[in-house]
Amino acid sequence: MNKVWVSVCCLLLSFGSVAGERIISAGAGVTELLIALDKQDDLVAVDLTSRYPAVSKLPVIGYHRQLSAEGLLSLAPDTLIGSSEMGPQSTLDLLAQSGVEVMVLPTETTTVNLLDTITLLGDKLDRKPQAKQLITKLDRDINQLEANQQQIKTVKKMLFLLLNDKGTYTAAGSNTTAHSVMTLAGAVNPAAELNSYQALSAEAFLAMAPESILVSGRHWKKYQDIDTLIAAMPLLAETPAGRNKAIYVIDGSALIGGLGLNSIEQAKQLQRKLYPHLSTNLD
Amino acid sequence: MLNAATPVLHCQQLNYNIAGKCIFNDLNLTLDEGEFLAVLGPNGAGKSSLFKAITGELKPSSGTIFLNGEMRNSINMSEIAKTLAVLPQSASLSFSFQVIDVVLMGGLQADCSQAEVQDLADVILREQEIDHLTTRAYPTLSGGEKQRVHFARVLLQLAVGNKNKPQILLLDEPTAALDINYQHQLLKSAKHLAQTGVAVVAVLHDLNLAAKYADRIILLKEGNICANGSANQVVTTDNIRAVYGYESTVINHAEFSHPIVM
Amino acid sequence: MFVNSRWALLLPSLVLCCLASMVVLSVSVGPMAISFADSIKALLVDWVNWQAPVSAQNAIVVSNIRLPRTLLCLSIGGILGLTGAVMQGVFRNPLADPGIIGVSSGAALGAGLGIVIFADLMVDLPDWLQLSTVSFFAFTFALAVCLLVYKLGTSSQGSSVVVMLLAGVAISAIAGAGMGMLTYIADDQSLRDLSLWQMGSMAGSNWISITISSITLVFLLVVFMSSAKALNILLLGDAEAVHLGIDIVRLKRRLIFCCAIGLGVAVSIAGMIGFIGLIIPHLVRLLVGPNHQRLLPLSAMLGALLLLLADILARTVMAPSEVPVGIITALLGSPFFIILLLQQRSKLGI
């Protein structure tokens, strides 16, 4: 009974806010959140990196650091939502001058930021219940992820490799979403002392001796199995990961736009695969 | 105050060494108002180096050059351009200027109005018989025509220059690209100019042309002046043998005003 | 071609008319659907009390977005066309690009440093200072490279154009290596910023940049026009220019440095916009001949015209997004240049 009431209220509330708010999203992470908060009908345009099926038909405003003021204004937006990386500042000022609300969200690198952002969006965009629901689920997921981390006896070394045609060994260091995902899943990143994506020399790669390799689904399509990968990157065969054929694939879209909902989801899946023996079940 | 005795050009103790080689050594040369001097010699004698030293393209290792009594180094460039004009052996111009534009370049240092410069240019073009080429594009001309255009330019430069001091015209193998008719015409114009008081120095290859037009001839060999005097004095079989190593026949006939070399 | 005097007098007026029309077009065209009449009204809203009021948003779009961009295109395009013409004259090379002395690569390196390395250092500075970090670095490096190239190509004997060209090539290579290094250590964000900067954009128009570039354009026009005759004579050759009384060392130094300043300003404001300096002087020479007294002002005007056209296209073809204007100038310029090359092949010996 309660559930029905809640649904009806939500329905009524959502009708109330159908009074046409026009939102432009300048970031993949922002778009993801807006879709999760059920605001995709109000989106009128998205940026270059927001490649989600739900918004595939929307006009693209280009790169979020090079926004065209007149281009945005021609879409008659009420709100522009993006990260602190949005720019140029002159465009944002002009939009504000024209009466557009410019909402700058903190760049999500930590889970705390993510939760705060969802709360903020929920308040501002009249999606408090959805936001609350989302936060509850995320909180639970994150707590479980962290609880599980405590249970891990031997932490596995996992390295994210950015696959490319040249066969160089480019790893993800700190300050990358890949790193955050791996850490959440309970793995340790031997490339943590590096910043952002860095190409490793053959020796450095071997020294890291990863026990498992993580790659992006988009690049994995080319290889499909670890033997093909080892053929292209022969040094892999010398690592524990190569010997044990321990390779994992993550959805590429989870790596764009900072730590987002899909990133958490991928972290959960990864943890399940890495440590299948963990007692607490994640759903 | 210039007196008649001050030579227009005076080269004193000129030395020029480059890369250990001595091009000319202790060279002295004087040129008076209205004198037509021809400089000749075999290849490598130092003619072009001497020429370049006078035009200022080359800095001699030691020695001084005086223009109308003043040291060349002490006169500023635009002043020199009003007194001294140079006709190069060849000038490359790949841009499509009209002939009249090229000639008018000679009027850069003019103190008078543009209209006057234009009038002077028109007169010179007519005198030099190239007025039919006035609006032609320079790159479309033949080598000889181009040379005549530059001669007109140089004449204009002198015409608008400083008439208070004696002027100098320097010609670097001006007849190279011309056929016989225009060779004579150019040298005749130069001679005519000399008669109005302009000193002329011409580097020539042809002894006969030099003999016909020059007041004085200098023969250079290995950087030294071997002969310096009038055509009759200089153009002799002995001199030619000594300088060029060539056995020639020199005809000195009363019928001709100058010696002829075969 | 059309070098007779009637055409030569008519052409500047014709070009000015085209320029004026392009200015009006630039102000009235854009991703925002504002009618032509409304655009003009919005432009004059400060001076005329219109019967039907102009919406605030239209006024902002026309006066604060389109108008500054239009004015900036005029000055930057003018600078690029002008410096292109002068560079081709100084180097006696009709294929000379203003960046030939390494100024462009120097500016790119400076901008790269500003974006990749020093961006972090400047985060605590006030906004207005931060915005010009990249500009400042681009400008200083452009000038530094020019100075270096000039010094390498000049000795007590005078200056050699060939040596300067070669020095420009060498320094461009070093700057390129530096850029490679920066590209390697840059994070994704900086990388994107850098590549966008290298493609040029007129989006950074504000009244400061317009004032600086306009003053620079006027300054360059004055300096270059006073040397127009000398530039003509310089085409005869260094020796001939000296014989006609021109101090070529001083002249070249003055011209090259002024070009470097102009290019530095243009590049630091708008990024790298290619082809204007290369194509426009050629086009003008085809129309009115190589006399710099006509070539220089027309190059400035046609440069402004081309950049205006490119900018209009840049902001409308992919609206609401914007194409970097350097791409459009290259797309407009390259085919034209190929046609030119085919025409001139006979002159070049084939």
Coordinates of N, CA, C and O in Angstrom, one line a residue, chain B residues 12 21 36 51 96 103-104 115 117-118 138 159 169 256:
Chain B
Q12 N 92.5 54.8 -52.3 CA 93.8 55.0 -51.7 C 94.2 53.7 -51.0 O 93.6 53.2 -50.1
K21 N 93.8 34.5 -49.5 CA 94.2 34.9 -50.9 C 94.2 36.4 -51.0 O 93.2 37.1 -50.6
F36 N 85.5 59.0 -68.4 CA 85.0 57.7 -68.6 C 86.1 56.7 -68.5 O 87.0 56.6 -69.3
F51 N 85.3 46.6 -58.3 CA 84.0 47.2 -58.6 C 83.1 47.2 -57.3 O 82.6 48.3 -56.9
S96 N 55.8 40.6 -60.9 CA 55.3 41.1 -62.1 C 55.1 42.6 -62.1 O 54.0 43.1 -62.4
V103 N 61.5 51.4 -63.5 CA 62.3 52.6 -63.8 C 62.1 53.6 -62.7 O 63.0 54.2 -62.2
L104 N 60.8 53.7 -62.2 CA 60.5 54.7 -61.2 C 61.2 54.4 -59.8 O 61.3 55.3 -59.0
A115 N 55.4 64.0 -59.6 CA 55.0 64.4 -61.0 C 56.3 64.7 -61.8 O 56.5 64.2 -63.0
V117 N 59.3 63.5 -61.1 CA 60.0 62.3 -61.3 C 59.4 61.5 -62.5 O 60.1 61.0 -63.3
Q118 N 58.1 61.5 -62.5 CA 57.4 60.8 -63.6 C 57.8 61.4 -65.0 O 58.0 60.7 -65.9
Y138 N 57.6 43.2 -66.5 CA 59.1 43.0 -66.6 C 59.5 41.6 -66.8 O 60.4 41.4 -67.6
A159 N 69.5 61.4 -62.5 CA 68.7 62.6 -62.9 C 68.1 63.3 -61.7 O 68.0 64.6 -61.6
L169 N 78.7 57.1 -62.3 CA 77.9 56.0 -62.8 C 78.8 54.8 -62.9 O 79.9 54.9 -63.5
F256 N 90.7 55.4 -88.0 CA 89.9 55.2 -86.8 C 90.5 56.0 -85.7 O 91.6 56.3 -85.5

